[in-house]
Coordinates of N, CA and C in Angstrom, one line a residue:
X9 N 15.0 36.8 18.0 CA 15.5 36.5 17.0 C 13.7 35.4 16.0
X10 N 13.3 35.4 15.4 CA 12.0 35.1 14.6 C 12.0 33.8 14.6
X11 N 10.8 32.6 14.7 CA 11.3 31.1 14.9 C 11.4 30.6 13.1
X12 N 12.6 29.9 13.7 CA 12.8 29.1 11.8 C 14.0 30.1 11.1
X13 N 14.3 31.2 11.5 CA 15.9 32.1 11.1 C 17.1 31.3 11.7
X14 N 17.4 31.1 10.4 CA 19.2 30.8 11.1 C 20.2 31.4 10.7
X15 N 19.6 33.1 9.8 CA 21.1 33.8 9.6 C 20.9 34.8 10.4
X16 N 22.1 34.7 11.2 CA 22.1 35.8 12.2 C 22.7 36.7 12.1
X17 N 23.9 37.2 10.6 CA 24.8 38.6 10.8 C 23.0 38.7 10.3
X18 N 22.0 38.2 9.5 CA 21.0 39.5 9.5 C 20.6 40.2 10.1
X19 N 20.7 40.1 11.9 CA 20.1 40.2 13.3 C 21.2 41.2 13.5
X20 N 22.2 41.2 13.2 CA 23.0 41.8 13.6 C 23.7 43.4 12.7
X21 N 23.8 42.9 11.6 CA 23.4 43.6 10.0 C 22.3 44.7 10.0
X22 N 21.4 44.1 10.2 CA 20.2 44.7 10.0 C 19.6 45.9 10.9
X23 N 20.7 45.6 12.6 CA 19.2 46.4 13.3 C 19.1 47.8 13.1
X24 N 17.2 48.4 12.6 CA 17.7 50.3 12.8 C 17.0 50.1 10.9
X25 N 17.2 48.5 10.3 CA 16.8 48.5 8.8 C 15.6 48.2 8.7
X26 N 14.7 48.6 7.7 CA 13.2 47.8 7.1 C 13.4 46.5 6.6
X27 N 12.4 46.1 6.8 CA 12.6 44.4 5.8 C 11.4 44.0 5.4
X28 N 11.2 43.7 3.8 CA 9.8 43.2 3.8 C 9.7 42.6 3.0
X29 N 8.8 41.1 4.0 CA 9.1 40.4 3.4 C 7.9 39.6 2.0
X30 N 8.4 38.7 1.6 CA 7.8 39.3 -0.2 C 7.7 37.4 -0.6
X31 N 7.1 38.0 -1.9 CA 7.5 35.9 -2.9 C 8.4 37.0 -4.1
X32 N 8.7 36.1 -4.2 CA 10.3 35.8 -6.1 C 9.2 36.2 -7.0
X33 N 8.2 35.9 -6.9 CA 7.4 36.1 -8.4 C 6.5 37.4 -8.4
X34 N 6.0 37.8 -7.3 CA 5.0 38.8 -7.1 C 5.2 39.8 -6.1
X35 N 6.8 40.7 -6.4 CA 7.6 41.2 -5.2 C 6.9 42.1 -5.3
X36 N 6.9 42.3 -4.2 CA 6.0 43.4 -2.9 C 6.0 45.1 -3.3
X37 N 6.4 45.5 -4.9 CA 6.9 46.6 -4.9 C 6.3 47.5 -6.1
X38 N 6.4 48.8 -6.3 CA 5.3 50.0 -6.9 C 6.5 49.5 -7.9
X39 N 6.1 50.0 -9.1 CA 7.0 49.9 -10.1 C 7.7 51.3 -10.2
X40 N 8.7 50.7 -10.9 CA 10.3 51.1 -11.3 C 10.6 52.2 -9.6
X41 N 10.2 50.8 -8.9 CA 10.8 51.5 -7.1 C 12.6 51.3 -6.8
X42 N 13.3 50.7 -7.7 CA 14.5 50.6 -7.3 C 15.7 50.7 -8.8
X43 N 16.7 51.3 -8.1 CA 17.6 51.5 -9.2 C 18.7 49.8 -9.6
X44 N 18.5 49.2 -7.8 CA 19.6 48.0 -7.9 C 19.1 46.8 -7.3
X45 N 18.7 45.8 -7.7 CA 18.2 44.7 -7.2 C 19.8 43.4 -7.3
X46 N 19.5 43.0 -5.7 CA 20.8 41.9 -5.5 C 20.4 40.8 -5.5
X47 N 20.5 39.3 -5.7 CA 19.9 38.0 -5.9 C 21.1 37.2 -5.2
X48 N 21.0 36.5 -4.4 CA 21.9 36.0 -3.6 C 21.0 34.2 -3.8
X49 N 22.0 33.1 -4.6 CA 21.7 32.1 -4.2 C 19.8 32.0 -3.9
X50 N 18.9 32.1 -4.7 CA 17.6 32.5 -4.7 C 17.2 31.5 -5.9
X51 N 18.0 32.0 -6.7 CA 17.5 31.9 -9.0 C 16.9 30.6 -8.7
X52 N 17.7 29.6 -8.0 CA 18.1 28.1 -8.7 C 16.9 27.4 -7.9
X53 N 16.1 28.3 -6.9 CA 15.8 27.7 -5.8 C 13.3 27.9 -6.4
X54 N 13.8 29.2 -7.2 CA 12.5 29.3 -7.4 C 11.4 28.7 -8.4
X55 N 10.3 28.8 -8.1 CA 9.6 27.4 -9.3 C 9.4 28.0 -10.6
X56 N 10.0 29.9 -11.4 CA 10.0 29.9 -12.8 C 11.0 31.6 -12.7
X57 N 12.4 31.2 -12.4 CA 13.4 32.7 -13.1 C 13.0 33.8 -14.6
X58 N 11.9 32.9 -14.6 CA 11.0 34.1 -15.9 C 10.5 35.1 -15.2
X59 N 10.1 34.5 -14.3 CA 9.2 35.5 -13.7 C 9.5 36.7 -13.0
X60 N 10.5 35.4 -12.4 CA 11.5 36.5 -11.4 C 12.1 37.8 -12.0
X61 N 12.7 36.8 -13.4 CA 13.4 37.7 -14.2 C 12.2 39.5 -14.5
X62 N 11.0 38.8 -14.8 CA 9.9 40.2 -15.4 C 10.0 41.0 -13.7
X63 N 9.5 40.4 -12.6 CA 9.1 41.3 -11.8 C 10.0 41.9 -11.9
X64 N 11.7 41.7 -12.3 CA 12.7 43.0 -11.3 C 12.7 43.7 -12.5
X65 N 12.5 43.7 -13.5 CA 12.4 44.1 -14.8 C 11.2 45.3 -14.4
X66 N 10.1 44.9 -14.0 CA 8.9 45.8 -13.4 C 9.6 46.6 -12.6
X67 N 10.2 46.9 -11.7 CA 10.5 47.2 -10.0 C 11.5 48.0 -10.5
X68 N 11.8 47.6 -11.5 CA 13.1 48.8 -11.9 C 13.2 50.4 -12.6
X69 N 13.9 51.2 -11.7 CA 13.8 52.3 -13.1 C 15.3 52.2 -14.3
X70 N 14.4 53.3 -14.7 CA 15.4 53.4 -16.0 C 16.9 52.9 -15.8
X71 N 17.5 51.7 -16.5 CA 19.2 51.6 -16.3 C 19.4 50.7 -15.4
X72 N 18.5 50.3 -14.7 CA 18.4 49.4 -13.2 C 19.1 48.3 -13.2
X73 N 20.0 48.2 -12.6 CA 21.3 46.9 -12.8 C 20.5 45.4 -11.7
X74 N 20.3 44.6 -12.3 CA 20.7 43.2 -11.4 C 21.5 42.5 -11.1
X75 N 22.3 41.7 -10.2 CA 23.3 41.6 -9.5 C 22.4 40.1 -9.1
X76 N 23.0 39.3 -9.9 CA 22.0 37.9 -9.9 C 23.7 37.1 -9.4
X77 N 23.4 36.2 -8.4 CA 24.8 34.9 -8.5 C 24.1 34.1 -8.1
X78 N 24.2 32.4 -8.8 CA 23.7 31.5 -8.7 C 24.4 30.0 -9.3
X79 N 24.6 29.4 -8.8 CA 25.3 28.2 -9.2 C 25.3 27.5 -10.5
X80 N 26.4 27.3 -11.1 CA 25.7 27.3 -12.9 C 26.0 25.9 -12.8
X81 N 26.5 24.7 -14.1 CA 26.1 23.7 -13.9 C 27.7 23.4 -14.3
X82 N 28.3 23.7 -14.5 CA 29.7 23.6 -14.0 C 30.4 23.5 -13.1
X83 N 29.5 24.0 -11.9 CA 29.1 23.2 -10.3 C 28.9 21.8 -10.3
X84 N 28.0 21.3 -10.9 CA 27.5 19.9 -10.5 C 28.8 19.4 -11.7
X85 N 29.1 19.9 -12.1 CA 30.3 19.0 -12.8 C 31.8 18.7 -12.0
X86 N 32.1 19.9 -11.2 CA 33.3 19.6 -10.3 C 32.7 19.4 -8.7
X87 N 31.5 19.1 -8.9 CA 31.4 18.6 -7.6 C 31.3 16.8 -7.5
X88 N 31.2 16.4 -8.7 CA 30.8 15.2 -8.8 C 32.8 14.1 -9.4
X89 N 33.1 15.6 -9.6 CA 34.4 14.8 -10.1 C 35.5 14.7 -8.8
X90 N 34.9 15.4 -7.5 CA 35.1 16.0 -6.6 C 35.3 14.8 -5.8
X91 N 33.5 13.7 -6.1 CA 33.4 13.2 -4.9 C 33.9 11.5 -5.8
X92 N 34.2 12.0 -7.4 CA 34.6 10.7 -7.7 C 35.8 11.0 -7.1
X93 N 36.8 11.8 -7.2 CA 38.2 11.9 -6.2 C 38.4 11.5 -4.8
X94 N 37.2 11.6 -4.2 CA 37.6 11.2 -2.8 C 36.2 10.0 -2.8
X95 N 36.2 9.1 -3.7 CA 35.4 7.9 -3.7 C 34.0 7.5 -3.1
X96 N 32.9 8.8 -3.0 CA 32.2 9.1 -2.6 C 31.5 8.4 -4.2
X97 N 31.1 7.4 -3.8 CA 30.1 6.3 -5.5 C 28.6 7.2 -5.0
X98 N 27.8 6.8 -4.0 CA 26.3 7.4 -3.8 C 26.7 8.9 -4.0
X99 N 27.3 9.3 -3.6 CA 26.7 11.3 -4.2 C 27.4 11.7 -5.7
X100 N 28.5 11.0 -6.0 CA 28.6 11.2 -7.6 C 27.9 10.9 -8.3
X101 N 27.0 9.5 -8.0 CA 26.0 8.7 -9.1 C 24.7 10.2 -9.2
X102 N 24.6 10.6 -7.9 CA 23.1 11.1 -7.9 C 23.5 12.8 -8.7
X103 N 24.9 13.1 -9.1 CA 24.8 14.1 -9.2 C 24.5 13.3 -11.1
X104 N 25.4 12.8 -11.6 CA 25.7 12.0 -13.3 C 24.3 12.2 -13.6
X105 N 23.0 11.9 -12.9 CA 22.1 12.3 -13.9 C 21.8 13.2 -13.8
X106 N 22.5 14.2 -13.3 CA 22.2 16.0 -13.2 C 23.1 16.2 -14.3
X107 N 24.0 15.8 -15.2 CA 24.9 16.7 -16.1 C 24.3 15.7 -17.2
X108 N 23.5 15.4 -17.6 CA 23.0 15.1 -18.9 C 22.2 16.4 -19.5
X109 N 21.5 17.1 -19.0 CA 21.3 18.2 -19.8 C 21.1 19.3 -19.3
X110 N 20.6 20.1 -19.4 CA 19.9 21.8 -18.7 C 18.8 21.7 -18.5
X111 N 18.9 22.1 -17.3 CA 17.0 22.6 -17.2 C 16.2 22.2 -15.7
X112 N 14.9 21.9 -15.6 CA 14.7 21.6 -14.5 C 14.9 20.4 -13.9
X113 N 15.3 20.1 -12.5 CA 16.3 19.5 -11.6 C 15.6 19.4 -10.1
X114 N 15.6 18.3 -8.9 CA 15.1 18.7 -7.9 C 16.0 17.9 -7.3
X115 N 17.0 18.5 -6.6 CA 18.7 18.0 -5.8 C 18.8 18.9 -5.2
X116 N 18.8 18.9 -3.8 CA 19.6 19.4 -2.5 C 18.6 21.1 -2.5
X117 N 17.5 20.8 -2.9 CA 16.2 22.3 -2.9 C 16.8 22.9 -4.3
X118 N 17.5 22.5 -4.8 CA 17.4 23.1 -6.4 C 16.7 22.5 -7.7
X119 N 15.9 23.8 -7.8 CA 14.5 23.5 -8.8 C 15.0 23.2 -10.7
X120 N 16.6 24.0 -10.2 CA 17.3 24.7 -11.6 C 18.5 23.9 -11.7
X121 N 19.3 24.0 -13.1 CA 20.2 23.6 -13.6 C 21.1 24.7 -14.4
X122 N 21.3 25.6 -14.0 CA 21.7 27.6 -15.1 C 22.4 27.1 -15.6
X123 N 22.2 27.4 -17.1 CA 23.4 27.1 -17.3 C 23.5 29.4 -18.3
X124 N 24.5 30.3 -18.8 CA 24.2 31.2 -19.0 C 23.9 31.3 -20.1
X125 N 23.7 30.8 -21.2 CA 22.9 30.8 -22.5 C 21.5 30.0 -21.8
X126 N 21.0 29.6 -21.0 CA 19.7 29.6 -20.9 C 19.3 30.7 -20.3
X127 N 19.9 31.7 -19.3 CA 19.9 32.2 -17.9 C 19.4 33.7 -19.3
X128 N 20.4 33.8 -20.2 CA 20.3 34.9 -20.8 C 18.9 35.2 -21.5
X129 N 18.8 33.7 -22.1 CA 17.2 33.4 -22.9 C 16.0 34.2 -22.3
X130 N 16.4 34.1 -20.9 CA 15.4 34.3 -19.4 C 15.0 35.8 -19.6
X131 N 16.0 36.4 -19.6 CA 16.9 37.8 -19.3 C 16.2 38.5 -21.3
X132 N 16.2 38.2 -21.8 CA 16.3 38.9 -23.3 C 14.6 38.6 -23.3
X133 N 14.2 37.6 -23.1 CA 12.6 37.3 -22.4 C 12.5 38.6 -21.6
X134 N 12.3 39.1 -20.9 CA 12.1 39.9 -20.0 C 12.1 40.9 -20.0
X135 N 12.7 41.4 -20.9 CA 12.9 42.6 -21.2 C 14.5 43.3 -21.0
X136 N 15.6 42.6 -20.6 CA 17.0 43.2 -20.1 C 17.3 43.0 -21.6
X137 N 18.1 44.5 -21.4 CA 18.8 44.6 -22.9 C 20.5 44.1 -23.2
X138 N 20.5 45.1 -22.4 CA 22.7 44.7 -21.7 C 22.8 43.8 -20.6
X139 N 23.3 42.9 -21.0 CA 23.9 41.5 -19.8 C 25.2 41.1 -20.1
X140 N 26.0 41.5 -18.5 CA 27.8 41.0 -18.8 C 27.5 39.6 -17.9
X141 N 28.3 38.7 -18.0 CA 28.5 37.7 -17.1 C 29.6 37.8 -16.4
X142 N 30.2 37.4 -15.3 CA 31.7 37.9 -14.6 C 31.5 36.5 -13.8
X143 N 32.3 35.9 -13.6 CA 32.9 34.3 -13.4 C 33.5 35.0 -11.5
X144 N 32.8 34.3 -11.1 CA 33.5 34.9 -9.5 C 34.0 33.0 -8.9
X145 N 34.8 33.3 -7.6 CA 34.6 32.3 -6.9 C 34.0 33.1 -5.9
X146 N 33.5 31.5 -4.9 CA 32.6 31.3 -4.6 C 33.0 31.7 -3.1
X147 N 32.6 32.7 -2.3 CA 33.4 32.9 -1.2 C 33.1 32.7 0.1
X148 N 31.7 32.2 0.2 CA 31.1 31.9 1.4 C 31.8 31.5 2.3
X149 N 32.4 30.0 2.4 CA 33.0 29.6 3.4 C 34.5 30.5 3.7
X150 N 34.5 30.6 2.6 CA 36.4 31.3 2.8 C 36.4 32.3 4.0
X151 N 34.8 32.8 3.6 CA 35.3 34.6 4.3 C 34.8 33.6 5.5
X152 N 34.2 33.2 5.9 CA 34.0 32.9 7.0 C 35.5 32.0 8.1
X153 N 36.1 31.4 7.2 CA 37.6 31.2 7.9 C 38.3 32.0 8.3
X154 N 38.5 33.5 7.3 CA 39.1 34.8 8.1 C 38.2 35.0 9.5
X155 N 38.1 34.2 10.2 CA 37.5 34.2 11.8 C 37.8 32.9 12.4
X156 N 37.9 32.2 11.9 CA 38.5 31.2 12.7 C 40.0 30.8 12.9
X157 N 40.2 30.1 13.8 CA 41.3 29.7 14.2 C 42.1 28.9 12.6
X158 N 43.9 29.8 13.0 CA 44.7 28.7 11.7 C 44.6 27.9 11.7
X159 N 44.3 26.6 12.6 CA 44.3 25.4 12.2 C 42.9 24.8 10.5
X160 N 42.0 25.4 11.5 CA 40.4 25.3 10.5 C 41.1 25.7 9.3
X161 N 41.7 26.9 9.5 CA 42.0 27.6 7.8 C 43.1 26.2 6.6
X162 N 43.7 25.9 7.2 CA 44.7 24.9 7.0 C 44.3 23.1 6.4
X163 N 42.8 23.2 7.0 CA 42.1 22.3 7.6 C 40.9 21.9 6.5
X164 N 40.3 23.1 6.2 CA 39.3 23.4 5.3 C 40.3 23.7 4.0
X165 N 41.0 24.2 3.7 CA 41.7 24.6 2.8 C 42.3 23.7 2.2
X166 N 42.6 22.7 2.7 CA 43.4 22.1 2.4 C 42.3 20.6 1.0
X167 N 41.3 20.6 2.3 CA 40.3 19.6 1.8 C 38.9 20.0 1.1
X168 N 39.2 21.2 1.1 CA 37.4 21.5 0.3 C 37.9 22.4 -1.3
X169 N 37.5 22.0 -2.0 CA 37.9 22.6 -3.6 C 37.7 23.7 -3.9
X170 N 37.7 24.6 -4.7 CA 37.7 25.9 -5.1 C 36.4 25.9 -5.9
X171 N 35.1 26.6 -5.2 CA 34.7 25.9 -6.1 C 33.8 27.6 -7.2
X172 N 33.7 27.5 -8.2 CA 32.8 28.9 -8.8 C 31.7 28.8 -8.9
X173 N 31.5 30.2 -9.3 CA 30.4 30.3 -9.1 C 30.0 31.4 -10.1
X174 N 28.7 32.2 -10.8 CA 28.8 33.3 -11.9 C 27.3 34.5 -11.1
X175 N 28.2 35.1 -11.3 CA 28.0 36.4 -11.3 C 27.5 37.6 -12.2
X176 N 26.1 37.7 -12.6 CA 26.1 38.3 -13.8 C 25.4 39.5 -13.6
X177 N 25.6 40.7 -14.2 CA 24.9 41.9 -13.9 C 23.8 41.7 -14.8
X178 N 22.7 43.0 -14.8 CA 22.2 43.1 -16.0 C 21.4 43.7 -15.8
X179 N 21.4 44.5 -17.5 CA 21.3 46.1 -17.1 C 19.8 46.2 -17.9

């Protein structure tokens, strides 16, 4: 396993596959190389989501599809409410400053507080024509629970809020 990589699933499911390491602002692929691009929980960490969208548009064949999953500003509100209800005052106050406006932030590795209207503007500016937004539940923790013992399922399902995130399909 490479030093510093903690994604064990990659090494199980990725056996026999070729992976390319690159930079999201300068994708190392030829123009019109792909029909679909999948981005999960990376957009909020980028220096410039617009540059990433422009690069994705460049590497698309005609009628390409971008599936982009990222937390929205709604998630910040839910996190704050959850912390307040559980009397986690310091955590709630950290998020409070982030709720007053959209845009650039620096919290938990996130550089952007993303709102649908702002993302739509960036996509249109990058040349995307058809944009569809779809709300989905955040699956990661709950999918892992399916493999664990029942007592943990009950405990975690009782105490973890059901967050929602946005999934966008961009054409």
